[in-house]
Amino acid sequence: MHAFDGHVPAVVLRLDRNPFHHGTLGAVRSLGRRGVEVHAVVEAGGGPMGRSRYLRAVHPGPAGGLDPEAPETLLECLVGVSERIGRPAVLVAMDDLSAIAVARIAPMLDGRFRIPHQPDGLPARVADKAELSRLCARWDVPHPETVIPASGAEAAEAAWRLGLPVVAKWSRPWLLPAGAGLRSTTLVHTAAEARRLYERTEEAGSRLLLQRFLPAGTDTDWFFHGAFGRGGHPLLAGSGRKELSWPVRTGLTAVGRWLPDPAVEEAALRLARRLGYQGILDLDFRRDEKGCFRLVDFNPRPGAQFRLFTDAGGLDVVQAMYLDLTGQRVPEPAGGPGRVFVAENYALLAAVRGCQLPWRSRAGGRDAVPAPARAEDAGAGAGQGRTAGERSGGERSGGERPGGERSGGERPGPVRVAPRAERGRVEAAWFAADDPMPFFAMLAAFLGRGAGKGARALRGVPAHGRRTARAVVRAPRQRARDLTPPAAPASPGTPAAPAEPDELVTR
């Protein structure tokens, strides 16, 4: 166990109204177990997280929500929380909106909260998907081919040129109005659908992007978590692979494994250095058909599965950031790769919907990982802030080019089965023997929500509109084939739902 002085309180902030956000609970437990006095600013009651024994108090967020372009209400809220606590505290933003708003009011919180110093507007820039695309092009970070149309006709033409289906994203998803039926990311199947989606740009509040679709498959979805000090210096970092996700194939990590990959780590660390990033980040990568890892998302805050990256002494990115902001030495991480993280509720849904278990999902075996070229690379993670590529002067195993593309456009190399000694422990998102109440609260709320949806279906009045009982009980794909889509309205309307609802991403 590393030395840890928890004399400074911490405030966990989440403005996204998601009672099942297990990352917030992870941050509360991570700091609370170290003796830190933890407060949370979330929705009323805090959801299942509010039942944690490690949480000192739950404080309501800004009344009436937060206007992303006018964060003054958040400033008033946080000043009130600071006065109630009575001393300066470390502030940890757990969602994009919180991170962006805090960065805008950071100078006015000086003396009340300890916050990572970010260059002007950096969290908003990297979370803006259009700006991220430009940064990747400028710094040669592999990224899916992206088009930003200037008209509905350009959107339709770009969809054909990129190749259907294409991925449609709103540049600033935190501006999407609630209840409008707009998703941050949608899989578009027709040029007409791309045109209709563009026509809702004013309603969405930001630009529409169209990206080439990268098919999901075995070993394609990877992520990177890191905590960085001043100048983009890594305090703790690591790469991992999604074993199961919800929604299936495209959503959040339901089951993940810490697996070092030099290409992912090198690209992420290089980007953080270029940005001068300070704080915690969560990056999503997808491997394309040629084996090249492409950055698809940049989240300027901890990912919900950040506890996956916990070393042998219990250190994770939230603790590392706390130590750095309180002037304490961040210990050199030791061990960790091989650990598995499971979000129980989403893992169950993903296993049932995907008809597979995580240990059955890999062709190379239940613990198959990419085979490193050198023995010393096998145990090398990014936890120490030094990847295998950095130690060898920028050379990557297997002759990889930056971003994971291998010479000759070859597919990823062979896999190996990790020895049992390398297989790390499993950490659950919700259940913990020393803090069981959030799990039972989550279970009750999750089952209650499922029962409510089932009751609406039996009444023939689902939340998205009336359907016949026969249509309700059909499989989603069968409904999509059989139901005749409504005629397009004269004015901009909600785009038709694609035939594959599990291909939609909600972040």
XYZ file of C-alpha atoms in Angstrom:
507
model
C 0.000 0.000 0.000
C 1.403 3.384 -1.013
C 1.807 6.241 1.474
C -1.269 8.462 1.274
C -2.248 11.538 3.277
C -5.968 12.185 2.880
C -6.153 15.396 4.902
C -7.624 17.416 1.996
C -11.313 16.715 1.255
C -12.482 15.876 -2.261
C -15.585 16.832 -4.231
C -16.768 14.530 -7.037
C -18.805 16.464 -9.616
C -21.191 14.931 -12.141
C -23.736 17.042 -14.044
C -24.854 14.245 -16.367
C -28.102 12.858 -14.961
C -27.193 9.178 -14.975
C -27.927 7.356 -11.703
C -26.126 4.245 -13.030
C -22.794 5.998 -13.616
C -20.517 3.535 -11.858
C -17.442 5.708 -12.414
C -18.708 8.203 -9.842
C -19.067 5.429 -7.279
C -15.559 4.248 -8.170
C -14.111 7.686 -7.425
C -15.964 7.892 -4.096
C -14.699 4.479 -3.010
C -11.173 5.035 -4.319
C -10.621 8.178 -2.263
C -12.818 7.194 0.676
C -10.857 4.005 1.289
C -7.745 6.163 1.643
C -9.333 8.186 4.415
C -10.329 11.188 2.279
C -13.511 13.062 3.221
C -15.516 12.708 -0.010
C -18.453 14.887 -1.081
C -20.494 14.545 -4.277
C -22.317 17.161 -6.346
C -24.823 15.181 -8.415
C -28.543 14.843 -9.033
C -30.873 14.792 -6.018
C -30.077 11.871 -3.735
C -27.131 10.708 -5.818
C -28.789 7.486 -6.965
C -27.223 4.179 -5.817
C -23.876 5.942 -5.358
C -25.451 7.999 -2.573
C -25.676 4.848 -0.426
C -21.917 4.386 -0.223
C -20.408 4.299 3.247
C -17.437 6.280 1.913
C -19.519 9.321 0.950
C -19.683 12.100 3.530
C -22.479 14.128 1.883
C -24.415 14.606 -1.354
C -24.907 18.187 -2.521
C -27.469 19.089 -5.211
C -26.198 20.428 -8.498
C -27.234 23.774 -10.050
C -30.968 24.326 -9.758
C -32.644 23.726 -13.100
C -29.537 22.172 -14.609
C -26.617 23.913 -16.269
C -26.459 25.925 -19.458
C -23.119 24.829 -20.972
C -22.552 28.307 -22.380
C -23.289 30.044 -19.048
C -21.537 28.186 -16.193
C -22.179 30.929 -13.636
C -24.850 28.808 -11.940
C -22.231 26.083 -11.388
C -19.901 28.670 -9.858
C -22.597 29.694 -7.391
C -23.291 26.034 -6.580
C -19.627 25.141 -5.987
C -19.006 28.238 -3.871
C -21.885 27.131 -1.637
C -20.442 23.610 -1.377
C -17.024 25.041 -0.503
C -18.501 27.165 2.266
C -20.300 24.154 3.720
C -17.113 22.069 3.699
C -15.181 24.942 5.261
C -11.760 24.324 3.661
C -10.210 23.907 0.205
C -10.935 20.612 -1.562
C -9.780 18.667 -4.611
C -12.411 18.850 -7.379
C -12.851 15.807 -9.670
C -15.117 16.251 -12.727
C -16.646 12.932 -13.843
C -18.360 13.875 -17.126
C -17.551 16.022 -20.155
C -19.980 18.814 -19.295
C -18.545 19.100 -15.767
C -14.950 19.166 -17.040
C -15.729 21.838 -19.641
C -17.697 24.031 -17.229
C -15.098 23.751 -14.447
C -12.292 24.758 -16.825
C -14.235 27.929 -17.717
C -14.716 29.024 -14.118
C -11.423 27.668 -12.714
C -9.858 31.116 -12.053
C -12.861 32.058 -9.911
C -12.538 28.851 -7.869
C -8.937 29.541 -6.891
C -8.463 29.208 -3.144
C -11.573 27.058 -2.788
C -10.739 24.063 -4.976
C -7.614 22.396 -6.263
C -8.077 21.786 -9.985
C -5.652 20.624 -12.690
C -4.418 23.618 -14.668
C -5.512 23.397 -18.311
C -4.638 25.734 -21.189
C -7.517 28.031 -22.128
C -10.542 26.056 -23.271
C -8.625 22.780 -23.677
C -11.326 20.417 -22.313
C -13.918 21.965 -24.660
C -11.511 21.759 -27.604
C -10.678 18.068 -27.226
C -14.281 17.105 -26.410
C -15.416 18.951 -29.563
C -15.308 16.196 -32.184
C -14.691 18.612 -35.073
C -11.733 20.199 -33.274
C -10.399 16.759 -32.334
C -10.455 15.760 -35.992
C -8.353 18.820 -36.879
C -5.875 18.144 -34.061
C -5.422 14.544 -35.207
C -4.782 15.676 -38.781
C -2.289 18.335 -37.637
C -0.299 15.962 -35.407
C -0.550 12.816 -37.518
C -2.675 10.887 -35.027
C -4.673 8.220 -36.927
C -8.372 9.136 -36.957
C -11.349 7.906 -38.994
C -11.825 9.789 -42.268
C -14.133 12.689 -41.379
C -16.253 15.134 -43.368
C -17.967 18.249 -41.940
C -20.762 19.041 -44.426
C -21.921 22.605 -45.001
C -25.340 21.690 -46.406
C -27.810 18.844 -46.604
C -26.677 18.084 -50.138
C -23.051 17.876 -48.982
C -24.094 15.544 -46.159
C -25.829 13.202 -48.621
C -22.863 13.285 -51.016
C -20.363 12.679 -48.209
C -22.357 9.676 -46.986
C -22.097 8.086 -50.444
C -18.407 8.937 -50.774
C -17.416 7.584 -47.347
C -19.408 4.420 -47.979
C -22.680 3.509 -46.268
C -23.262 3.019 -43.445
C -21.473 6.047 -42.006
C -21.158 7.313 -38.443
C -22.847 10.657 -37.769
C -21.721 12.662 -34.728
C -22.696 16.010 -33.296
C -19.582 18.054 -32.685
C -20.586 19.183 -29.176
C -22.920 16.525 -27.797
C -23.259 18.265 -24.435
C -25.360 20.928 -26.221
C -28.020 18.465 -27.427
C -31.463 19.396 -26.052
C -33.091 16.854 -23.769
C -36.076 15.013 -25.164
C -35.406 15.979 -28.797
C -34.642 12.427 -29.905
C -31.105 13.358 -31.001
C -28.245 11.022 -30.137
C -24.632 12.091 -29.839
C -23.632 9.363 -32.301
C -25.795 7.541 -34.849
C -25.142 4.981 -37.546
C -26.616 6.358 -40.778
C -27.683 3.840 -43.435
C -28.890 6.089 -46.287
C -27.878 9.382 -47.896
C -31.399 10.688 -47.291
C -31.032 9.998 -43.584
C -27.753 11.949 -43.549
C -29.503 14.881 -45.235
C -32.386 14.833 -42.741
C -29.982 14.682 -39.828
C -28.056 17.701 -41.137
C -31.316 19.659 -41.318
C -31.513 19.427 -37.527
C -28.169 21.190 -37.030
C -29.709 24.342 -35.560
C -31.739 22.262 -33.117
C -28.639 20.232 -32.118
C -26.621 23.364 -31.351
C -23.399 22.199 -33.046
C -22.058 20.943 -36.362
C -22.664 17.506 -37.830
C -19.709 15.258 -38.640
C -19.763 12.193 -40.869
C -17.074 9.556 -40.378
C -16.116 6.396 -42.193
C -17.565 3.433 -40.335
C -14.966 1.118 -38.796
C -16.578 -2.307 -38.318
C -16.457 -3.802 -34.843
C -14.972 -7.243 -34.397
C -12.559 -9.348 -32.391
C -9.841 -7.236 -30.774
C -10.972 -3.933 -32.343
C -12.082 -1.747 -29.406
C -9.370 -0.375 -27.126
C -9.098 2.499 -24.668
C -6.470 4.461 -22.775
C -6.655 6.064 -19.344
C -4.075 8.407 -17.909
C -3.407 10.950 -15.165
C -0.990 13.716 -16.162
C 0.911 16.361 -14.250
C 2.162 19.653 -15.638
C 3.393 19.606 -19.211
C 1.685 16.327 -20.030
C 3.950 14.275 -17.727
C 2.285 10.871 -17.124
C 1.670 9.948 -13.493
C -0.208 6.707 -14.204
C -1.419 5.420 -17.557
C -2.481 2.233 -19.285
C -4.246 0.754 -22.290
C -7.028 -1.808 -22.241
C -9.364 -3.756 -24.471
C -13.145 -4.017 -24.405
C -14.243 -7.616 -23.965
C -17.954 -6.717 -23.885
C -19.715 -3.400 -24.429
C -23.237 -2.050 -24.046
C -24.861 -1.308 -26.428
C -23.336 -4.376 -28.054
C -20.219 -3.684 -30.141
C -20.274 0.092 -29.827
C -21.156 1.312 -26.341
C -19.473 1.714 -22.967
C -17.189 -0.917 -21.486
C -19.189 -3.675 -19.805
C -16.156 -5.958 -19.407
C -12.620 -4.668 -19.963
C -9.096 -5.980 -19.521
C -5.860 -4.073 -18.874
C -3.587 -5.052 -21.780
C -0.482 -3.021 -22.643
C -0.273 -2.095 -26.321
C 2.680 0.059 -27.449
C 0.815 1.572 -30.407
C -2.146 2.774 -28.308
C 0.088 4.021 -25.505
C 2.497 5.840 -27.814
C -0.289 7.649 -29.665
C -2.024 8.675 -26.420
C 1.125 9.850 -24.642
C 2.274 11.797 -27.711
C -1.098 13.572 -27.931
C -1.054 14.447 -24.209
C 2.465 15.898 -24.517
C 1.519 17.983 -27.562
C -1.503 19.384 -25.745
C 0.356 19.999 -22.490
C -2.538 18.146 -20.897
C -2.870 18.154 -17.106
C -5.536 16.055 -15.425
C -7.263 12.778 -16.221
C -8.248 11.671 -19.705
C -10.041 8.726 -21.309
C -9.406 7.927 -24.986
C -11.225 5.437 -27.227
C -9.510 3.703 -30.147
C -10.741 1.323 -32.829
C -8.478 -0.909 -34.871
C -9.243 -0.767 -38.588
C -8.979 -3.516 -41.198
C -5.239 -2.888 -41.669
C -4.441 -3.089 -37.961
C -4.113 0.677 -37.471
C -5.464 2.064 -34.183
C -7.595 5.145 -34.864
C -8.602 7.611 -32.150
C -12.386 7.941 -32.141
C -13.092 9.849 -28.918
C -11.320 12.074 -26.359
C -12.934 12.493 -22.936
C -11.241 15.103 -20.675
C -12.162 13.281 -17.457
C -11.995 9.781 -15.896
C -13.721 7.013 -17.813
C -16.386 5.014 -16.012
C -14.038 1.987 -15.955
C -11.009 3.893 -14.606
C -10.671 1.456 -11.679
C -9.459 -1.139 -14.169
C -6.119 0.679 -14.117
C -5.252 0.050 -10.465
C -1.741 -1.095 -9.635
C -0.693 -3.697 -7.075
C -0.627 -1.040 -4.333
C -4.163 0.200 -5.071
C -3.110 3.349 -6.963
C -5.457 4.513 -9.754
C -5.695 7.681 -11.873
C -8.029 9.486 -9.446
C -5.683 8.834 -6.518
C -2.658 9.830 -8.603
C -4.322 13.135 -9.488
C -5.277 13.714 -5.839
C -1.682 13.165 -4.718
C -0.329 15.505 -7.382
C -2.815 18.289 -6.560
C -2.113 18.031 -2.821
C 1.649 18.241 -3.271
C 2.367 14.627 -2.407
C 4.733 12.323 -4.268
C 3.029 10.013 -6.735
C 4.661 6.586 -6.276
C 6.013 4.605 -9.185
C 3.229 2.188 -10.185
C 3.943 -1.527 -9.910
C 1.970 -4.330 -11.546
C -1.599 -4.163 -12.764
C -1.784 -5.411 -16.395
C -4.112 -8.386 -16.690
C -6.767 -6.954 -14.370
C -10.405 -7.267 -15.430
C -13.213 -4.771 -14.801
C -16.887 -5.787 -14.900
C -19.904 -3.465 -14.821
C -22.404 -6.073 -13.634
C -25.614 -4.561 -14.985
C -24.257 -3.774 -18.443
C -22.246 -6.997 -18.670
C -25.425 -8.997 -18.111
C -27.279 -7.085 -20.827
C -24.349 -7.382 -23.240
C -23.926 -11.116 -22.633
C -27.637 -11.797 -23.165
C -28.011 -9.540 -26.206
C -24.699 -10.568 -27.766
C -25.229 -14.263 -26.959
C -21.665 -14.582 -25.705
C -19.628 -14.482 -22.535
C -16.467 -12.366 -22.364
C -14.176 -15.372 -22.075
C -15.780 -16.911 -25.165
C -15.435 -13.794 -27.315
C -11.815 -14.101 -28.413
C -10.637 -16.467 -31.106
C -7.252 -16.824 -29.464
C -8.578 -18.076 -26.151
C -10.016 -16.493 -23.080
C -6.810 -14.671 -22.168
C -5.381 -14.093 -25.633
C -3.403 -10.874 -25.994
C -1.249 -9.436 -28.788
C 2.151 -11.098 -28.769
C 4.984 -8.615 -28.142
C 8.140 -8.901 -30.170
C 10.461 -8.913 -27.150
C 10.150 -10.614 -23.793
C 10.637 -7.379 -21.890
C 7.651 -5.863 -23.697
C 5.295 -8.550 -22.411
C 5.232 -7.144 -18.920
C 5.636 -3.501 -19.891
C 2.619 -1.310 -19.312
C 2.145 2.391 -19.541
C 1.727 2.511 -15.795
C 5.230 3.892 -15.389
C 4.598 6.453 -18.126
C 7.142 4.697 -20.372
C 5.931 2.481 -23.192
C 7.941 -0.199 -24.898
C 8.194 2.061 -27.941
C 9.684 4.891 -25.881
C 12.322 2.657 -24.267
C 13.521 1.438 -27.671
C 13.880 4.918 -29.129
C 10.509 5.074 -30.841
C 10.600 1.627 -32.482
C 7.464 -0.450 -32.086
C 7.133 -4.185 -32.074
C 6.330 -5.884 -35.358
C 7.565 -2.931 -37.438
C 4.532 -0.814 -36.552
C 4.202 2.701 -37.787
C 2.865 5.385 -35.408
C -0.717 4.678 -34.490
C -0.379 0.927 -34.836
C -0.250 0.523 -38.648
C 2.154 -2.275 -39.475
C 4.546 -2.223 -42.386
C 3.041 -3.607 -45.530
C -0.494 -3.049 -44.239
C -0.492 -6.426 -42.508
C -3.141 -7.466 -40.052
C -2.300 -7.762 -36.341
C 0.210 -10.486 -35.540
C -0.232 -13.723 -33.602
C -1.818 -13.986 -30.200
C -0.604 -15.720 -27.109
C -2.454 -17.140 -24.142
C -1.410 -15.357 -20.976
C -0.119 -17.632 -18.210
C -2.365 -17.875 -15.199
C 0.137 -15.869 -13.144
C -0.409 -12.868 -15.468
C -4.193 -12.909 -15.136
C -5.155 -10.123 -12.772
C -7.972 -9.938 -10.291
C -11.489 -8.981 -11.260
C -12.953 -5.723 -9.962
C -16.709 -5.203 -10.021
C -18.142 -1.763 -10.684
C -20.936 -2.062 -8.129
C -20.415 -4.903 -5.675
C -17.826 -4.514 -2.926
C -17.743 -6.553 0.264
C -16.770 -3.481 2.299
C -19.479 -1.301 0.693
C -22.420 -3.469 -0.453
C -25.325 -1.003 -0.238
C -24.738 0.728 -3.619
C -24.924 -2.669 -5.336
C -28.284 -3.533 -3.802
C -29.603 -0.025 -4.500
C -28.457 -0.331 -8.126
C -30.049 -3.767 -8.425
C -33.383 -2.537 -7.086
C -33.364 0.534 -9.347
C -32.235 -1.453 -12.386
C -34.892 -4.124 -11.924
C -37.491 -1.458 -11.193
C -36.654 0.355 -14.412
C -36.855 -2.913 -16.345
C -40.206 -3.720 -14.774
C -41.489 -0.264 -15.688
C -40.488 -0.722 -19.324
C -42.096 -4.153 -19.359
C -45.333 -2.755 -17.935
C -45.430 -0.043 -20.608
C -44.868 -2.663 -23.290
C -47.685 -4.829 -21.949
C -49.985 -1.808 -22.006
C -48.940 -1.217 -25.600
C -47.641 2.248 -24.813
C -43.826 2.232 -24.873
C -42.033 5.475 -24.125
C -41.309 6.128 -27.814
C -44.935 5.712 -28.942
C -47.812 3.276 -29.289
C -47.237 -0.098 -30.928
C -49.288 -3.218 -31.255
C -48.653 -6.023 -28.790
C -47.385 -8.167 -31.617
C -44.795 -5.586 -32.632
C -43.639 -5.098 -29.054
C -42.690 -8.721 -28.501
C -40.896 -9.167 -31.824
C -37.111 -9.063 -31.976
C -35.776 -5.569 -32.844
C -34.410 -6.678 -36.209
C -37.735 -8.263 -37.185
C -39.606 -5.105 -36.222
C -37.228 -3.034 -38.314
C -37.862 -5.229 -41.365
C -41.611 -5.455 -41.037
C -42.649 -1.997 -39.928
C -43.197 0.469 -42.744
C -41.295 3.713 -42.059
C -43.459 6.833 -41.857
C -43.437 9.328 -44.672
C -40.848 12.074 -44.299
C -42.386 15.232 -42.769
C -42.360 18.541 -44.595
C -40.338 20.172 -41.841
C -37.194 18.729 -40.231
C -38.141 15.769 -38.115
C -36.670 12.886 -36.250
C -34.601 10.662 -38.563
C -35.800 7.120 -39.064
C -34.290 4.641 -36.632
C -31.774 2.287 -38.233
C -32.457 -1.419 -38.402
C -29.664 -2.183 -35.936
C -30.468 -0.384 -32.666
C -27.417 -1.876 -30.957
C -25.187 -0.040 -33.412
C -26.119 3.273 -31.840
C -23.731 4.845 -29.376
C -24.894 6.976 -26.482
C -22.117 8.629 -24.520
